[in-house]
Each structure stands twice: as structure tokens, then as C-alpha cells.
Amino acid sequence: MRPMWTLLRTFSWQELRHHPWRSAAAVVAVMLGVALAFAVQLINSSALDEFAQAVRSVNGQPDLEVRAMQGALDEALYTPLATHPQVRQASPVLELTAMTRSASGGTATPLRVLGADALVLPGMAPALMPRPWDGSQRFALFEPATVFLNAAAFQALGLPTQAAQPAPTLVLQAGSQSHVVRVAGSVAAGGSALAVMDLGAAQDLFGRGGALSRIDLRLQPGTDRSAFAQALRSQPWWPAHAMAVQPGDVAERISLLSRAYRVNLTVLALVALFTGAFLVFSVLALSVAQRAPQFALLAVLGATPGQRLALVLLESGLLGLAGSVAGIALGTLLAQAALHLLGGDLGGGYFAGVQPALRWSTATALLYGSLGLVAALAGGWWPARNAQALPPAQTLKGLGQAASAPNRATAGLALLAAAALLALAPPIAGVPIAAYVSVGLLLVGGMALLPWAVALLLRLLHPLAASRALPLLALERARRMRGSAAIAIGGVVASLSLAVALTVMVASFRGSVMQWLDAVLPAPLYLRSSLQAAGGDAALLPATLAQDVARLSGVQRVEPLRASPVQLDPARPALTLLARPLGSDPAQRLPLVDAALPVPPGRMGIYISEAVVDLYGLQPGMDWPALSRSFRAPGQDGQAQDALFFIAGVWRDYARQSGAVALDLADYERLTGDARPSDLALWPQPGADSATLRQAIEALLPPGTADGAPRLELVSADAIRARSLRIFDRSFAVTYWLQAVAIGIGLFGVAASFGAQVLARRKEFGLLAHLGLTRRQILAVVAGEGAAWTGVGAAAGLLLGLAVSVVLVHVVNPQSFHWTMDMRVPLGRLLALCAAVVLAGTVTAWVAGRAAAGRDAVLAVKEDW
């Protein structure tokens, strides 16, 4: 037994030594697939871990957080919570956002401002405890207009981290008001730029007396958090718009929000690994076909069918192992470079501003290394089966069918039928797993039908080539060797079909976004605060600004718009409440999916985005009591305001994946009493100058800071469209790179397979030269074969890609991101892509033919004498 295994190992080593480029092609394919998938996973996990650490650092470790569904909490809620017998400690927090710059000037920076009670911080959130500088007043942490910064804020503002004389000052701008504060020390909390100050001082400074953002609770030992939160809702003093949430829900909501983007990126990265598995199949199938006489000789010498099977699987395993090890190393380098250059964002916008460090995971590395090994073994399974089933006697006599592939029409059709059924299945835990499997079955089924389709095509072409020698020669060889040709172009079909599908999906998405932007941006100009980066109340405009702007010369019409978050479910990201004038025909203001329903008397009509339909299980014609409760903050008379919302329609919204609700602005102002808009839509008079108009509007604001920085942004709808499309293209930049890698792997496989096949035909070319064919004619035959086969592969890849794109556009995208879009086929771009593939295949075959059709080809005929 040992001598036989020694012989088998020598046999495999000789194959790797004599065909290094062919083996290298498979190793590189597996390496790239593993590297991309592993890098995406490392980047995503590092960003999530960094974000979760920042949340824990700022929020501490309370047992529960009490928040309002929207707006602020009344400070009066603190007393019954703090004195509750099951509450050990309660910490009130006021959280605001502001834009800041040092008093000496510099770039404006978004700053998160936390007002907290320093007496309870050590036990609740020690990382937020102010640390006064040496020489500061003993009670500096309680002084008005005094803040303590974290390391990110010091770095962003370029301030010294040690005590300085005089103490550095900052200008905080929130809304139309500016405030000068003194820096008196630091805090240990990580994350983005942060300032901590005394709660009462923050309320006084920003005019938020009696308001809280949240109340953190530490419960008595043994208290069940879920039961306590449920009991709070039954207390008579509990506001209807308040909710008690677990502290980890914030990070979990971000993880849930970004999950679809992360999963799709990972799947796209695994596409390269799938293409690599098929390239391993192509390389080993060609290798087994060319070594059929040697396998037959090994069988005669005593190698069992099982040993021949194990030999080919061993070769594929070695290729997969080498590719996986190299892929883990390359993926680590790619992840490190991406985190350094791009942060953890990857274009999706979920972790903007987070600069995570690489968190390398041995378990993750082993997982993706195993995936590369499994992919290689899967690619080598059918070639190994062919080597196992090879008939020794017939093969030694030259009667074997080493190069042909069995007709798998039945299996291919069955796979396509299964793919169609899986495309109809619902998502699992919010992830379109069945749809991804459907895409995989479509690809495998389409490639399984490839030999059958090639045979059918050859039968149709035979009458056309019967009267011409060279085409007939190429056609007859293709007919007899259709299996090896189908194997060679399989990589093209796999990679091109995925590239076509992604191109159609991105084009459909981009076209739908452009159409949506036209619908939601009806005005020529839009006015907003320059503090949009800070968000929250800091970015709101004065309540009377819309009326004041409407009276200016050069303004024809003004519409105020308001966007505010509302948290209905602690397990889901916050919804966005959009209040805008809807008029009598909401279809003119919103891109409705279907016609709006009439609103019953005594109800308020609202219009939900497609994401709300999927996430909350709502449909037009239903009431939404949970949203009504979010508006039931106690009024001045102590009575709760009633809001009976009726869902009158569904609209498309590509800006908010977590869902949005649109309602009439008059209804929103009546329910909340808050008339401050987020944006103003402006229709200027013909010929009005935008810069002059912005200056006139700026003069309507209260006096600001002396640095002269503009407090308003006036942008055109065209500029907003251009910026939105840039964000869109940035979000899909990684997709384009993954698509290019998949195409590159496919073309690399075609070059390796065609090159090996052509170089193996030296005897055939020598015989043709002896029969009178010139070198030019031989090269024409070879190039024609390359063009024909890559043309067939391009056609098959195009058709299969269009089928896959239907699943991506109509199944994967709605199930992942909860919005629909219209399918658009960029025919010119797809044809150019197919033409590039055909050209690459033709050039590859011609170059390989030149090397094989030289003088050595004539001499190679003597090998049979």
C-alpha cells in the first residue's frame, strides 16, 4: 500500500511541477475569494465592536434606560423612579448636539453634549465622570458654562489635553443660539467628540429647563428587568410616550440596521469564492482529462478507484489550503488598509466617524479558511469522480471519453425549478437566505445545462459549416470535445452572469433613486441650518422663519418641512417622522406605490414607507395606536392629547431604511405645538440670485457669533440630487470592486484553461501543418474557436445574469432593505461587457496558439512514430 501511495504522490507532484500556471490560477482564485470575504468580515466586526464599546463607555452599564418615544422626558418623572423601592440608583441625563469650534476659530466640529448628575456618575457611568485639571476650582464640575471633553474632542478641536492659562474656551452653536463655554478638564469616555457638563448647567445654558433625554436606572439585586419594565407601564404616573429599554438595545439596533448591508457585502465577497471553486473545477477537470492515460496506467498498476478519487481530492485540497492560507493573510492586510483609509464605514454610512482598530479573530480566520478549503474540494469533486469511474482498458486504447461531459439537462432543469421556488420564499430572521440559495441554484443549474446547450448549438451550426474546410474542422473538433470547452467557458459564465446581475441591479436601483429624487424634491431651492451635521434640535430653524422668508422680495413661495425621530420599538431603529404640507392630493407630494385611501372623518391620515410595512406588519386601511401613543405627552391641562392615525397609503423612501412616516405639517404642529422646521422649500422669483437671497434670510436670524460663519445653507435641488447620487455611488463602490474581482477571476480561468488546452494540441497543429495548413490558418482556427466559445459563454452568462438580476431586484433587495424598485436593463453596458469578455478570450486563444503552432508543433508529430 505504501509504495502505491508514494507513486500517487509523485504523480500529483509531477502534475503541479509541469503545469504551475494552471495550479496557480486555482490558488489565486481561492485566495482572492477568501481574502475579500475575510476582509469584509473583519471590517464589519471591528466597526461593530468599536461602536458597541463607544456606546458602553458613554452610557455606562445601567439595567434599564427610560426614554421618550419622541421628544424629551419631563424632569418630574425622575422623582418617582428614583424613589421606587426596586430602583437602587437613578441617573438623569440631558443629551444635545451642537456644532463647536475653539474661540480662536478653526473648522466646525459636531459635538455631543451630555448633561449629567456628577454625584451618581461614578456608580453608573464612570467613564463620564469629569476629571478637573490641576488648578481648577474645587467644584468646577458644577459651574455654569463649563465642559469636560473626551480625547476625540480634544483632537478634533486641536486643544491641549493639559491645564492651560487662560483656560481654553469653545463656542457651541445649537439652533440659532451660540454659547461660549470654558474647558475645565477631561473625561475618559471614548467614541466620537463628546462634552460632559452638569445637568442643571446644561438645562440653563440651552434653555431646556425641566427636560431630560433619558433616565438610567440601576435596579436592586435580584430584580427582573423585563418584569420591572412591564410593571412601570401600569403605574399611574408613567407617561404614555415613555419606554424602558435594555442598555444594549442601542448597539443592537445599529447592528440590525447595518446587517442587510453587511450580509450583502459578505455574499458578494463569497461570489469571488464561488467563482474560484468553479475555476478549481475547470483546472482539475482539464487536468484529469489530459492525464486520462496516466490514470489508466495507475489503475493497471494497482491503484483502486477510491485511491484515484482521493488523489484528485487531495490535489484540490492542496490548492484550496494554499489559497486559503494566502487569502487569510491578504484579507488581514486589506482589512487593515481599509480601516486605516476608510474607517469601518465601507460606504454604507452606518459607522461614519468611527475609526476602529483591527480586531483579528482566530475563529473567523478558521471559518473563512475552511470555506476556501470546502470550495476547492467542492470544485474538485466531479473531476475526482471522473477519475474514479475512468475505464482503464478503453482509455489505454484511446477509446475513453475523457474530454466529454455528460448531458445534465435533467439535473440543470431541476435546479432551475428549485431556484424559482426558493425565490418565492420569505426571508429568515430578516435575511433573504432562500433568495441567496436561489441565486446559487440558478448559477449551478445554468452551468449544468451548458454542455447540453453547446451540443444543441453545434447541431444547429453544422449545416452552415459543411461546405467550408476550416469552419468544419473547428466545428467537428468542438463537437467531439464539447465537454472540455464547456468546462473552459464555465468560469466566464459564472463570473459574467454575476457581473451582469449586479450591473442590472445597480442600474435599476440608481434609476429608481433618480426618479424618487425628482418626486421628493419639487422645489428649486432648499434652505437648512448649517448645523445639519450635528442633527437634533441644533439643526432646527426658528418657528417664524418660514413666514418671514415668504415676505422677502424675490421669494414666490415657501413650504416648511420637519423631520424628527420616533422610537416605537426598542428592538428596532427609530422611525423618521416627516411632516410636510400634503394638500388635498398626497400623490402630488409623495411617490405613492398605489392610490391613496380616503381618510375617515375624525382621523388623521398618515403615509408609511415600504420599510414600515415589512418591519411593523402594517397595511393601508389600518389604524396605528402605537404611533398615537407617542404623541400623548401630557399637555398643560394635564390631559393627554388623542391622535388617531389612519394609514392612507404606502410610499417609496430610499433614504431611510428603518422606515418613515409622512403626515401633514398642520397635524404635526397641532399635536406637538412645535412649529420649528428642519428645512424650507423655496420657489424663488424668476431671476432671483441665490447668494443674495441667502444673505437676506441670514439677516432674519437672531445675532450669532462674531466669526461671521454662515448659519444657513441654501442649496439647489440639482445639487442635492448630485450629492445623493455621489453617496449612492460611494455605497456601491465596494460592490463595483467585488464585481471586477469576480470578472478578473473568470477571465484568469479562461486564460489558464484555453492556454493549457491549446498548448496540449501541439501534435494536432503539427499534423495540420503536414496536411498543408499554413501557420496563419491554424492561428485563425484557434482564434475562431476562442471567439466562438467565449461568445457562447458570454451569451449564456448574459441570459443567466438577467435571470439572477430578477431575483436580486425583486426579491433580495426588498427583503434586505425593505424597498422596491423598477428593473432597468442597461443594454449598451452589458453588450460592452460581453464584447470585452469575447475579445479577451479570443486574444488568449491566439496568443496560446502562437506558442503552440510553431516549429515544435511539426516536430511533435514524431513523438508518435
mmCIF file of C-alpha atoms in Angstrom, residues 41-190:
data_model
loop_
_atom_site.group_PDB
_atom_site.id
_atom_site.type_symbol
_atom_site.label_atom_id
_atom_site.label_comp_id
_atom_site.label_asym_id
_atom_site.label_seq_id
_atom_site.Cartn_x
_atom_site.Cartn_y
_atom_site.Cartn_z
ATOM 1 C CA GLN A 41 -15.991 40.302 7.905
ATOM 2 C CA LEU A 42 -13.027 41.798 9.789
ATOM 3 C CA ILE A 43 -14.000 45.356 8.847
ATOM 4 C CA ASN A 44 -17.635 44.861 9.817
ATOM 5 C CA SER A 45 -16.892 43.126 13.130
ATOM 6 C CA SER A 46 -14.237 45.721 14.042
ATOM 7 C CA ALA A 47 -16.653 48.588 13.333
ATOM 8 C CA LEU A 48 -19.459 46.959 15.318
ATOM 9 C CA ASP A 49 -17.186 46.233 18.277
ATOM 10 C CA GLU A 50 -15.854 49.799 18.262
ATOM 11 C CA PHE A 51 -19.365 51.240 18.128
ATOM 12 C CA ALA A 52 -20.581 48.965 20.922
ATOM 13 C CA GLN A 53 -17.599 49.915 23.097
ATOM 14 C CA ALA A 54 -18.283 53.613 22.499
ATOM 15 C CA VAL A 55 -21.936 53.140 23.493
ATOM 16 C CA ARG A 56 -20.970 51.274 26.665
ATOM 17 C CA SER A 57 -18.377 53.923 27.507
ATOM 18 C CA VAL A 58 -20.868 56.789 27.208
ATOM 19 C CA ASN A 59 -23.995 55.072 28.537
ATOM 20 C CA GLY A 60 -22.282 53.049 31.258
ATOM 21 C CA GLN A 61 -23.927 49.835 32.374
ATOM 22 C CA PRO A 62 -27.411 50.644 33.687
ATOM 23 C CA ASP A 63 -30.004 47.917 33.948
ATOM 24 C CA LEU A 64 -32.649 49.980 32.125
ATOM 25 C CA GLU A 65 -32.850 53.257 30.218
ATOM 26 C CA VAL A 66 -36.068 55.263 30.297
ATOM 27 C CA ARG A 67 -36.543 57.281 27.098
ATOM 28 C CA ALA A 68 -39.333 59.075 25.278
ATOM 29 C CA MET A 69 -40.689 57.720 22.018
ATOM 30 C CA GLN A 70 -40.115 61.183 20.617
ATOM 31 C CA GLY A 71 -39.119 64.496 22.107
ATOM 32 C CA ALA A 72 -37.980 64.802 25.712
ATOM 33 C CA LEU A 73 -38.983 63.406 29.100
ATOM 34 C CA ASP A 74 -40.447 65.598 31.820
ATOM 35 C CA GLU A 75 -37.994 66.004 34.694
ATOM 36 C CA ALA A 76 -40.873 65.250 37.069
ATOM 37 C CA LEU A 77 -40.577 61.563 36.088
ATOM 38 C CA TYR A 78 -37.203 61.359 37.858
ATOM 39 C CA THR A 79 -38.637 61.561 41.387
ATOM 40 C CA PRO A 80 -40.987 58.512 41.296
ATOM 41 C CA LEU A 81 -38.303 56.481 39.554
ATOM 42 C CA ALA A 82 -35.502 57.427 41.937
ATOM 43 C CA THR A 83 -37.685 56.672 44.994
ATOM 44 C CA HIS A 84 -39.068 53.393 43.669
ATOM 45 C CA PRO A 85 -38.219 50.569 46.094
ATOM 46 C CA GLN A 86 -36.822 48.373 43.306
ATOM 47 C CA VAL A 87 -34.503 51.124 41.987
ATOM 48 C CA ARG A 88 -31.092 51.338 43.642
ATOM 49 C CA GLN A 89 -29.852 54.343 41.668
ATOM 50 C CA ALA A 90 -31.260 56.698 39.006
ATOM 51 C CA SER A 91 -29.170 58.987 36.807
ATOM 52 C CA PRO A 92 -30.875 61.791 34.808
ATOM 53 C CA VAL A 93 -29.219 62.727 31.505
ATOM 54 C CA LEU A 94 -29.821 65.536 29.034
ATOM 55 C CA GLU A 95 -28.239 64.851 25.642
ATOM 56 C CA LEU A 96 -27.888 67.517 22.954
ATOM 57 C CA THR A 97 -25.928 68.076 19.792
ATOM 58 C CA ALA A 98 -24.099 71.226 18.809
ATOM 59 C CA MET A 99 -21.527 72.470 16.366
ATOM 60 C CA THR A 100 -18.409 73.774 18.009
ATOM 61 C CA ARG A 101 -15.118 75.459 17.252
ATOM 62 C CA SER A 102 -12.488 76.868 19.511
ATOM 63 C CA ALA A 103 -12.851 80.558 20.311
ATOM 64 C CA SER A 104 -9.769 81.249 18.170
ATOM 65 C CA GLY A 105 -11.513 79.795 15.121
ATOM 66 C CA GLY A 106 -10.978 76.598 13.163
ATOM 67 C CA THR A 107 -13.168 74.030 11.485
ATOM 68 C CA ALA A 108 -16.646 73.463 12.927
ATOM 69 C CA THR A 109 -16.984 70.049 14.589
ATOM 70 C CA PRO A 110 -20.150 68.180 15.633
ATOM 71 C CA LEU A 111 -20.099 67.751 19.404
ATOM 72 C CA ARG A 112 -22.267 65.521 21.548
ATOM 73 C CA VAL A 113 -23.086 67.330 24.796
ATOM 74 C CA LEU A 114 -24.191 65.338 27.854
ATOM 75 C CA GLY A 115 -25.636 66.997 30.929
ATOM 76 C CA ALA A 116 -25.419 64.598 33.879
ATOM 77 C CA ASP A 117 -25.519 64.500 37.684
ATOM 78 C CA ALA A 118 -21.866 64.126 38.711
ATOM 79 C CA LEU A 119 -22.884 62.698 42.105
ATOM 80 C CA VAL A 120 -24.266 59.484 40.561
ATOM 81 C CA LEU A 121 -21.888 59.129 37.591
ATOM 82 C CA PRO A 122 -19.182 57.121 39.438
ATOM 83 C CA GLY A 123 -21.595 54.293 40.083
ATOM 84 C CA MET A 124 -23.499 54.469 36.788
ATOM 85 C CA ALA A 125 -21.076 55.592 34.042
ATOM 86 C CA PRO A 126 -17.579 56.086 35.492
ATOM 87 C CA ALA A 127 -16.105 56.879 32.061
ATOM 88 C CA LEU A 128 -18.222 60.065 32.029
ATOM 89 C CA MET A 129 -17.008 61.313 35.411
ATOM 90 C CA PRO A 130 -15.360 64.740 34.919
ATOM 91 C CA ARG A 131 -11.678 64.962 35.852
ATOM 92 C CA PRO A 132 -10.848 68.652 36.558
ATOM 93 C CA TRP A 133 -7.419 69.899 35.615
ATOM 94 C CA ASP A 134 -4.908 70.810 38.283
ATOM 95 C CA GLY A 135 -5.542 74.322 39.500
ATOM 96 C CA SER A 136 -9.287 74.260 38.681
ATOM 97 C CA GLN A 137 -11.896 75.257 41.225
ATOM 98 C CA ARG A 138 -12.889 72.529 43.674
ATOM 99 C CA PHE A 139 -16.447 72.462 42.405
ATOM 100 C CA ALA A 140 -15.636 73.169 38.760
ATOM 101 C CA LEU A 141 -17.826 70.279 37.610
ATOM 102 C CA PHE A 142 -20.905 72.128 38.922
ATOM 103 C CA GLU A 143 -20.050 75.526 37.482
ATOM 104 C CA PRO A 144 -22.206 77.014 34.707
ATOM 105 C CA ALA A 145 -20.959 77.063 31.100
ATOM 106 C CA THR A 146 -18.165 74.585 31.949
ATOM 107 C CA VAL A 147 -17.465 71.429 29.975
ATOM 108 C CA PHE A 148 -15.138 68.419 30.145
ATOM 109 C CA LEU A 149 -14.004 66.892 26.855
ATOM 110 C CA ASN A 150 -13.003 63.397 25.795
ATOM 111 C CA ALA A 151 -9.874 62.610 23.773
ATOM 112 C CA ALA A 152 -11.704 62.707 20.411
ATOM 113 C CA ALA A 153 -12.985 66.230 21.131
ATOM 114 C CA PHE A 154 -9.526 67.479 22.153
ATOM 115 C CA GLN A 155 -8.048 66.056 18.971
ATOM 116 C CA ALA A 156 -10.793 67.396 16.683
ATOM 117 C CA LEU A 157 -10.571 70.886 18.153
ATOM 118 C CA GLY A 158 -6.792 70.989 18.424
ATOM 119 C CA LEU A 159 -6.855 71.825 22.126
ATOM 120 C CA PRO A 160 -4.216 70.909 24.736
ATOM 121 C CA THR A 161 -5.149 67.983 26.951
ATOM 122 C CA GLN A 162 -3.413 69.512 29.989
ATOM 123 C CA ALA A 163 -4.303 72.573 32.074
ATOM 124 C CA ALA A 164 -3.533 75.888 30.371
ATOM 125 C CA GLN A 165 -3.780 79.519 31.341
ATOM 126 C CA PRO A 166 -6.064 81.005 30.401
ATOM 127 C CA ALA A 167 -8.460 78.066 30.174
ATOM 128 C CA PRO A 168 -9.474 77.313 26.571
ATOM 129 C CA THR A 169 -12.986 78.276 25.532
ATOM 130 C CA LEU A 170 -15.384 76.886 22.940
ATOM 131 C CA VAL A 171 -18.302 78.328 21.001
ATOM 132 C CA LEU A 172 -21.273 75.958 20.992
ATOM 133 C CA GLN A 173 -23.923 76.670 18.369
ATOM 134 C CA ALA A 174 -27.317 74.994 18.780
ATOM 135 C CA GLY A 175 -30.125 76.186 16.567
ATOM 136 C CA SER A 176 -29.866 79.948 16.128
ATOM 137 C CA GLN A 177 -28.168 80.447 19.508
ATOM 138 C CA SER A 178 -24.439 80.472 20.285
ATOM 139 C CA HIS A 179 -22.906 79.895 23.711
ATOM 140 C CA VAL A 180 -19.338 80.325 24.969
ATOM 141 C CA VAL A 181 -18.186 77.632 27.410
ATOM 142 C CA ARG A 182 -14.939 77.028 29.296
ATOM 143 C CA VAL A 183 -12.985 73.751 29.148
ATOM 144 C CA ALA A 184 -12.027 72.695 32.683
ATOM 145 C CA GLY A 185 -10.864 69.094 32.286
ATOM 146 C CA SER A 186 -11.412 65.762 30.592
ATOM 147 C CA VAL A 187 -13.446 62.554 30.669
ATOM 148 C CA ALA A 188 -12.266 59.031 29.860
ATOM 149 C CA ALA A 189 -15.144 58.100 27.535
ATOM 150 C CA GLY A 190 -14.177 57.022 24.046
#
